[in-house]
Amino acid sequence: MGIADLKEKDKIPARGKILAYFQGTIYYADYHGFQELEKALEEGEKTEGKLLELHCFNEKQEYRAVYSQLYRSYLESVVDDSLYPVGEYEKLEEEILIEENWIKENRDSRKIRVVNYFRYNEDDLLKLVDYRLGLC
């Protein structure tokens, strides 16, 4: 299982950041087009084992694929603000630093924005509905 098994590749942002979890390592880098992304993922699978989780993101959206052993396939989704309208959902954004040893290139770009989407449930408890990664 790998990049060739992704069914919704056409929804990956044209350029942005990649955060990929392989069996042997975590890979974080810029990418500038699908061919560059595909090459990095294929190389990662050859040297580091199966692709377990993939996050490709830019300022506005994230494509996410997580390998499911139960289904023996990737569960893919795309998240952006349009899915969670203001007024219906609460949004909390945080900036986090990436560990230095994860970064393969562009060492100046260590920050990722995490956007969390919340909604109050019927008991007025705040529930996390979804999240996405974004550029800072």
N, C-alpha and C. Protein backbone atom coordinates (compact mmCIF):
# COMPACT_ATOMS: atom_id res chain seq x y z
N MET A 1 0.85 -1.18 0.00
CA MET A 1 0.00 0.00 0.00
C MET A 1 0.89 1.23 0.00
N GLY A 2 0.51 2.22 -0.78
CA GLY A 2 1.29 3.44 -0.85
C GLY A 2 0.59 4.50 -1.66
N ILE A 3 1.36 5.44 -2.18
CA ILE A 3 0.80 6.58 -2.91
C ILE A 3 -0.06 6.13 -4.08
N ALA A 4 0.31 5.04 -4.72
CA ALA A 4 -0.48 4.55 -5.86
C ALA A 4 -1.88 4.12 -5.44
N ASP A 5 -2.06 3.81 -4.15
CA ASP A 5 -3.35 3.34 -3.64
C ASP A 5 -4.28 4.47 -3.20
N LEU A 6 -3.82 5.70 -3.26
CA LEU A 6 -4.67 6.83 -2.88
C LEU A 6 -5.68 7.08 -4.00
N LYS A 7 -6.95 7.11 -3.65
CA LYS A 7 -8.00 7.26 -4.66
C LYS A 7 -8.36 8.71 -4.95
N GLU A 8 -8.06 9.61 -4.01
CA GLU A 8 -8.46 11.01 -4.16
C GLU A 8 -7.24 11.93 -4.29
N LYS A 9 -6.22 11.46 -4.98
CA LYS A 9 -4.99 12.24 -5.17
C LYS A 9 -5.25 13.59 -5.80
N ASP A 10 -6.31 13.67 -6.63
CA ASP A 10 -6.61 14.92 -7.32
C ASP A 10 -7.04 16.03 -6.36
N LYS A 11 -7.31 15.70 -5.11
CA LYS A 11 -7.72 16.70 -4.12
C LYS A 11 -6.56 17.24 -3.30
N ILE A 12 -5.36 16.73 -3.56
CA ILE A 12 -4.17 17.20 -2.85
C ILE A 12 -3.85 18.62 -3.33
N PRO A 13 -3.60 19.57 -2.40
CA PRO A 13 -3.24 20.93 -2.83
C PRO A 13 -2.04 20.90 -3.77
N ALA A 14 -2.04 21.78 -4.76
CA ALA A 14 -1.00 21.80 -5.79
C ALA A 14 0.40 22.02 -5.23
N ARG A 15 0.50 22.77 -4.15
CA ARG A 15 1.77 23.02 -3.49
C ARG A 15 1.51 23.30 -2.03
N GLY A 16 2.52 23.06 -1.21
CA GLY A 16 2.37 23.29 0.22
C GLY A 16 3.40 22.51 1.01
N LYS A 17 2.96 21.97 2.14
CA LYS A 17 3.82 21.17 3.02
C LYS A 17 3.31 19.75 3.05
N ILE A 18 4.23 18.84 3.29
CA ILE A 18 3.89 17.44 3.49
C ILE A 18 4.37 17.03 4.88
N LEU A 19 3.51 16.35 5.60
CA LEU A 19 3.86 15.72 6.86
C LEU A 19 3.45 14.26 6.69
N ALA A 20 4.43 13.37 6.57
CA ALA A 20 4.16 11.96 6.28
C ALA A 20 4.77 11.09 7.37
N TYR A 21 3.99 10.15 7.84
CA TYR A 21 4.44 9.18 8.82
C TYR A 21 4.64 7.84 8.11
N PHE A 22 5.88 7.39 8.09
CA PHE A 22 6.21 6.07 7.56
C PHE A 22 6.49 5.15 8.74
N GLN A 23 6.63 3.87 8.48
CA GLN A 23 6.94 2.94 9.57
C GLN A 23 8.25 3.30 10.24
N GLY A 24 9.21 3.83 9.48
CA GLY A 24 10.53 4.08 10.03
C GLY A 24 10.87 5.51 10.38
N THR A 25 10.07 6.48 9.95
CA THR A 25 10.42 7.87 10.22
C THR A 25 9.23 8.80 9.98
N ILE A 26 9.42 10.05 10.32
CA ILE A 26 8.46 11.11 10.03
C ILE A 26 9.15 12.06 9.07
N TYR A 27 8.45 12.45 8.01
CA TYR A 27 9.01 13.30 6.96
C TYR A 27 8.20 14.58 6.89
N TYR A 28 8.88 15.74 6.94
CA TYR A 28 8.23 17.04 6.85
C TYR A 28 9.02 17.91 5.89
N ALA A 29 8.36 18.40 4.84
CA ALA A 29 9.08 19.21 3.84
C ALA A 29 8.08 20.01 3.00
N ASP A 30 8.62 20.94 2.21
CA ASP A 30 7.84 21.66 1.20
C ASP A 30 7.69 20.75 -0.02
N TYR A 31 6.63 20.99 -0.78
CA TYR A 31 6.53 20.37 -2.10
C TYR A 31 5.93 21.39 -3.05
N HIS A 32 6.33 21.31 -4.32
CA HIS A 32 5.91 22.27 -5.34
C HIS A 32 5.34 21.54 -6.54
N GLY A 33 4.30 20.78 -6.33
CA GLY A 33 3.67 20.04 -7.42
C GLY A 33 3.54 18.57 -7.07
N PHE A 34 2.59 17.93 -7.73
CA PHE A 34 2.27 16.55 -7.41
C PHE A 34 3.42 15.61 -7.74
N GLN A 35 4.15 15.84 -8.83
CA GLN A 35 5.25 14.95 -9.20
C GLN A 35 6.33 14.94 -8.12
N GLU A 36 6.64 16.11 -7.58
CA GLU A 36 7.64 16.21 -6.52
C GLU A 36 7.15 15.48 -5.27
N LEU A 37 5.89 15.63 -4.94
CA LEU A 37 5.29 14.96 -3.80
C LEU A 37 5.32 13.44 -3.99
N GLU A 38 4.91 13.00 -5.16
CA GLU A 38 4.87 11.56 -5.46
C GLU A 38 6.26 10.94 -5.36
N LYS A 39 7.26 11.64 -5.87
CA LYS A 39 8.64 11.16 -5.82
C LYS A 39 9.12 11.02 -4.37
N ALA A 40 8.84 12.02 -3.54
CA ALA A 40 9.24 11.97 -2.13
C ALA A 40 8.57 10.82 -1.40
N LEU A 41 7.29 10.59 -1.69
CA LEU A 41 6.57 9.51 -1.01
C LEU A 41 7.06 8.13 -1.47
N GLU A 42 7.31 7.99 -2.76
CA GLU A 42 7.81 6.71 -3.26
C GLU A 42 9.19 6.40 -2.68
N GLU A 43 10.04 7.42 -2.61
CA GLU A 43 11.37 7.26 -2.03
C GLU A 43 11.26 6.90 -0.55
N GLY A 44 10.35 7.58 0.16
CA GLY A 44 10.14 7.29 1.57
C GLY A 44 9.69 5.87 1.81
N GLU A 45 8.81 5.37 0.96
CA GLU A 45 8.33 3.99 1.12
C GLU A 45 9.43 2.98 0.85
N LYS A 46 10.32 3.28 -0.08
CA LYS A 46 11.42 2.36 -0.38
C LYS A 46 12.39 2.27 0.80
N THR A 47 12.68 3.41 1.43
CA THR A 47 13.70 3.42 2.48
C THR A 47 13.13 3.30 3.90
N GLU A 48 11.88 3.71 4.11
CA GLU A 48 11.35 3.78 5.47
C GLU A 48 10.13 2.89 5.73
N GLY A 49 9.66 2.17 4.72
CA GLY A 49 8.53 1.27 4.93
C GLY A 49 7.21 1.92 4.56
N LYS A 50 6.15 1.26 4.95
CA LYS A 50 4.80 1.64 4.56
C LYS A 50 4.44 3.07 5.00
N LEU A 51 3.73 3.77 4.12
CA LEU A 51 3.15 5.07 4.45
C LEU A 51 1.94 4.84 5.34
N LEU A 52 2.00 5.35 6.57
CA LEU A 52 0.92 5.15 7.53
C LEU A 52 -0.07 6.30 7.56
N GLU A 53 0.46 7.51 7.42
CA GLU A 53 -0.39 8.70 7.52
C GLU A 53 0.23 9.81 6.68
N LEU A 54 -0.62 10.54 5.97
CA LEU A 54 -0.16 11.60 5.08
C LEU A 54 -1.00 12.85 5.28
N HIS A 55 -0.32 13.98 5.44
CA HIS A 55 -0.98 15.29 5.53
C HIS A 55 -0.31 16.18 4.49
N CYS A 56 -1.09 16.67 3.53
CA CYS A 56 -0.61 17.65 2.54
C CYS A 56 -1.47 18.88 2.72
N PHE A 57 -0.84 20.03 2.97
CA PHE A 57 -1.63 21.20 3.32
C PHE A 57 -1.00 22.49 2.84
N ASN A 58 -1.87 23.49 2.70
CA ASN A 58 -1.45 24.85 2.40
C ASN A 58 -2.18 25.77 3.39
N GLU A 59 -2.30 27.06 3.06
CA GLU A 59 -2.95 28.01 3.97
C GLU A 59 -4.43 27.70 4.18
N LYS A 60 -5.09 27.13 3.18
CA LYS A 60 -6.55 27.05 3.19
C LYS A 60 -7.14 25.66 3.36
N GLN A 61 -6.39 24.61 3.01
CA GLN A 61 -6.97 23.28 3.09
C GLN A 61 -5.93 22.22 3.40
N GLU A 62 -6.42 21.08 3.86
CA GLU A 62 -5.56 19.93 4.12
C GLU A 62 -6.17 18.69 3.49
N TYR A 63 -5.33 17.92 2.82
CA TYR A 63 -5.69 16.58 2.35
C TYR A 63 -5.05 15.62 3.35
N ARG A 64 -5.83 14.66 3.82
CA ARG A 64 -5.34 13.72 4.82
C ARG A 64 -5.67 12.30 4.39
N ALA A 65 -4.70 11.39 4.54
CA ALA A 65 -4.91 9.97 4.26
C ALA A 65 -4.28 9.18 5.40
N VAL A 66 -5.07 8.31 6.02
CA VAL A 66 -4.61 7.49 7.14
C VAL A 66 -4.85 6.04 6.78
N TYR A 67 -3.83 5.21 6.93
CA TYR A 67 -3.97 3.81 6.58
C TYR A 67 -4.78 3.09 7.66
N SER A 68 -5.78 2.32 7.23
CA SER A 68 -6.61 1.53 8.13
C SER A 68 -6.31 0.05 7.93
N GLN A 69 -5.85 -0.61 8.98
CA GLN A 69 -5.61 -2.05 8.88
C GLN A 69 -6.93 -2.79 8.73
N LEU A 70 -7.97 -2.29 9.36
CA LEU A 70 -9.28 -2.94 9.28
C LEU A 70 -9.77 -3.01 7.84
N TYR A 71 -9.70 -1.88 7.12
CA TYR A 71 -10.18 -1.82 5.74
C TYR A 71 -9.09 -2.14 4.72
N ARG A 72 -7.85 -2.22 5.19
CA ARG A 72 -6.69 -2.45 4.32
C ARG A 72 -6.65 -1.46 3.15
N SER A 73 -6.92 -0.21 3.50
CA SER A 73 -6.88 0.87 2.52
C SER A 73 -6.68 2.18 3.28
N TYR A 74 -6.55 3.26 2.52
CA TYR A 74 -6.40 4.59 3.13
C TYR A 74 -7.76 5.24 3.27
N LEU A 75 -8.00 5.86 4.42
CA LEU A 75 -9.18 6.68 4.64
C LEU A 75 -8.75 8.10 4.32
N GLU A 76 -9.36 8.68 3.29
CA GLU A 76 -8.93 9.98 2.79
C GLU A 76 -9.99 11.04 3.08
N SER A 77 -9.53 12.24 3.37
CA SER A 77 -10.46 13.36 3.57
C SER A 77 -9.77 14.67 3.22
N VAL A 78 -10.59 15.66 2.91
CA VAL A 78 -10.11 17.02 2.64
C VAL A 78 -10.88 17.93 3.59
N VAL A 79 -10.15 18.79 4.29
CA VAL A 79 -10.77 19.69 5.25
C VAL A 79 -10.39 21.12 4.92
N ASP A 80 -11.40 22.00 4.89
CA ASP A 80 -11.16 23.44 4.77
C ASP A 80 -12.28 24.18 5.51
N ASP A 81 -12.13 25.49 5.65
CA ASP A 81 -13.08 26.29 6.44
C ASP A 81 -14.51 26.24 5.89
N SER A 82 -14.67 25.98 4.60
CA SER A 82 -16.02 26.00 4.02
C SER A 82 -16.90 24.88 4.58
N LEU A 83 -16.30 23.85 5.12
CA LEU A 83 -17.07 22.74 5.71
C LEU A 83 -17.66 23.09 7.08
N TYR A 84 -17.12 24.13 7.71
CA TYR A 84 -17.50 24.49 9.06
C TYR A 84 -17.83 25.98 9.15
N PRO A 85 -19.04 26.38 8.73
CA PRO A 85 -19.41 27.80 8.68
C PRO A 85 -19.36 28.49 10.05
N VAL A 86 -18.88 29.73 10.02
CA VAL A 86 -18.85 30.56 11.24
C VAL A 86 -20.28 30.72 11.73
N GLY A 87 -20.47 30.62 13.03
CA GLY A 87 -21.81 30.70 13.61
C GLY A 87 -22.32 29.32 13.99
N GLU A 88 -22.04 28.34 13.16
CA GLU A 88 -22.42 26.96 13.48
C GLU A 88 -21.29 26.24 14.23
N TYR A 89 -20.07 26.68 13.97
CA TYR A 89 -18.90 26.03 14.56
C TYR A 89 -17.99 27.08 15.16
N GLU A 90 -17.30 26.70 16.22
CA GLU A 90 -16.25 27.52 16.81
C GLU A 90 -14.93 27.07 16.19
N LYS A 91 -14.02 28.01 16.03
CA LYS A 91 -12.72 27.70 15.42
C LYS A 91 -11.62 28.21 16.33
N LEU A 92 -10.64 27.36 16.60
CA LEU A 92 -9.49 27.73 17.42
C LEU A 92 -8.24 27.40 16.63
N GLU A 93 -7.37 28.40 16.46
CA GLU A 93 -6.12 28.21 15.72
C GLU A 93 -4.95 28.33 16.66
N GLU A 94 -3.99 27.42 16.50
CA GLU A 94 -2.78 27.44 17.30
C GLU A 94 -1.58 27.22 16.38
N GLU A 95 -0.46 27.79 16.75
CA GLU A 95 0.78 27.54 16.02
C GLU A 95 1.64 26.62 16.87
N ILE A 96 2.20 25.59 16.23
CA ILE A 96 3.08 24.68 16.94
C ILE A 96 4.41 24.60 16.20
N LEU A 97 5.45 24.24 16.93
CA LEU A 97 6.78 24.07 16.34
C LEU A 97 7.00 22.60 16.02
N ILE A 98 7.59 22.35 14.87
CA ILE A 98 7.94 20.99 14.45
C ILE A 98 9.31 20.66 15.03
N GLU A 99 9.48 19.43 15.49
CA GLU A 99 10.77 19.01 16.01
C GLU A 99 11.84 19.12 14.92
N GLU A 100 12.99 19.62 15.30
CA GLU A 100 14.08 19.89 14.36
C GLU A 100 14.47 18.65 13.55
N ASN A 101 14.48 17.48 14.16
CA ASN A 101 14.94 16.28 13.45
C ASN A 101 13.94 15.75 12.44
N TRP A 102 12.72 16.27 12.38
CA TRP A 102 11.72 15.88 11.38
C TRP A 102 11.94 16.61 10.06
N ILE A 103 12.56 17.77 10.12
CA ILE A 103 12.61 18.66 8.96
C ILE A 103 13.72 18.23 8.01
N LYS A 104 13.36 17.98 6.76
CA LYS A 104 14.32 17.53 5.76
C LYS A 104 14.94 18.68 4.99
N GLU A 105 14.22 19.79 4.88
CA GLU A 105 14.71 20.95 4.12
C GLU A 105 14.02 22.20 4.67
N ASN A 106 14.47 23.35 4.25
CA ASN A 106 13.86 24.63 4.65
C ASN A 106 13.72 24.74 6.16
N ARG A 107 14.83 24.72 6.85
CA ARG A 107 14.85 24.72 8.32
C ARG A 107 14.23 25.98 8.94
N ASP A 108 13.99 27.03 8.13
CA ASP A 108 13.37 28.24 8.65
C ASP A 108 11.88 28.06 8.89
N SER A 109 11.30 27.05 8.29
CA SER A 109 9.86 26.85 8.34
C SER A 109 9.50 25.75 9.33
N ARG A 110 9.56 26.07 10.61
CA ARG A 110 9.32 25.07 11.66
C ARG A 110 7.91 25.15 12.24
N LYS A 111 7.12 26.12 11.83
CA LYS A 111 5.79 26.29 12.42
C LYS A 111 4.69 25.71 11.54
N ILE A 112 3.71 25.11 12.20
CA ILE A 112 2.49 24.63 11.54
C ILE A 112 1.31 25.23 12.30
N ARG A 113 0.29 25.59 11.57
CA ARG A 113 -0.95 26.07 12.18
C ARG A 113 -1.89 24.87 12.31
N VAL A 114 -2.43 24.69 13.51
CA VAL A 114 -3.45 23.66 13.73
C VAL A 114 -4.78 24.38 13.93
N VAL A 115 -5.73 24.08 13.07
CA VAL A 115 -7.05 24.70 13.13
C VAL A 115 -8.03 23.63 13.64
N ASN A 116 -8.61 23.89 14.80
CA ASN A 116 -9.57 22.96 15.40
C ASN A 116 -10.98 23.51 15.22
N TYR A 117 -11.91 22.65 14.86
CA TYR A 117 -13.32 23.02 14.68
C TYR A 117 -14.15 22.35 15.78
N PHE A 118 -14.89 23.18 16.51
CA PHE A 118 -15.69 22.71 17.64
C PHE A 118 -17.16 23.02 17.40
N ARG A 119 -18.01 22.29 18.11
CA ARG A 119 -19.44 22.55 18.09
C ARG A 119 -20.01 22.14 19.44
N TYR A 120 -20.98 22.90 19.92
CA TYR A 120 -21.66 22.52 21.15
C TYR A 120 -22.65 21.40 20.85
N ASN A 121 -22.66 20.37 21.71
CA ASN A 121 -23.63 19.29 21.51
C ASN A 121 -24.92 19.60 22.26
N GLU A 122 -25.84 18.64 22.27
CA GLU A 122 -27.16 18.86 22.89
C GLU A 122 -27.07 19.08 24.40
N ASP A 123 -25.96 18.70 25.02
CA ASP A 123 -25.76 18.92 26.45
C ASP A 123 -24.93 20.17 26.73
N ASP A 124 -24.77 21.02 25.71
CA ASP A 124 -23.97 22.23 25.80
C ASP A 124 -22.51 21.98 26.17
N LEU A 125 -22.02 20.84 25.77
CA LEU A 125 -20.60 20.54 25.93
C LEU A 125 -19.90 20.77 24.60
N LEU A 126 -18.74 21.39 24.67
CA LEU A 126 -17.98 21.67 23.46
C LEU A 126 -17.30 20.40 22.98
N LYS A 127 -17.54 20.03 21.72
CA LYS A 127 -17.02 18.79 21.15
C LYS A 127 -16.14 19.12 19.95
N LEU A 128 -14.95 18.51 19.91
CA LEU A 128 -14.07 18.66 18.76
C LEU A 128 -14.66 17.87 17.60
N VAL A 129 -14.92 18.56 16.48
CA VAL A 129 -15.55 17.93 15.32
C VAL A 129 -14.50 17.50 14.30
N ASP A 130 -13.50 18.34 14.08
CA ASP A 130 -12.48 18.06 13.08
C ASP A 130 -11.31 18.99 13.34
N TYR A 131 -10.26 18.78 12.57
CA TYR A 131 -9.10 19.67 12.62
C TYR A 131 -8.45 19.66 11.24
N ARG A 132 -7.56 20.61 11.04
CA ARG A 132 -6.73 20.59 9.83
C ARG A 132 -5.41 21.27 10.14
N LEU A 133 -4.42 20.95 9.35
CA LEU A 133 -3.14 21.61 9.44
C LEU A 133 -3.10 22.72 8.41
N GLY A 134 -2.32 23.74 8.67
CA GLY A 134 -2.19 24.85 7.73
C GLY A 134 -0.83 25.51 7.87
N LEU A 135 -0.49 26.34 6.90
CA LEU A 135 0.77 27.07 6.93
C LEU A 135 0.64 28.29 7.81
N CYS A 136 1.75 28.67 8.42
CA CYS A 136 1.78 29.89 9.25
C CYS A 136 2.21 31.06 8.41
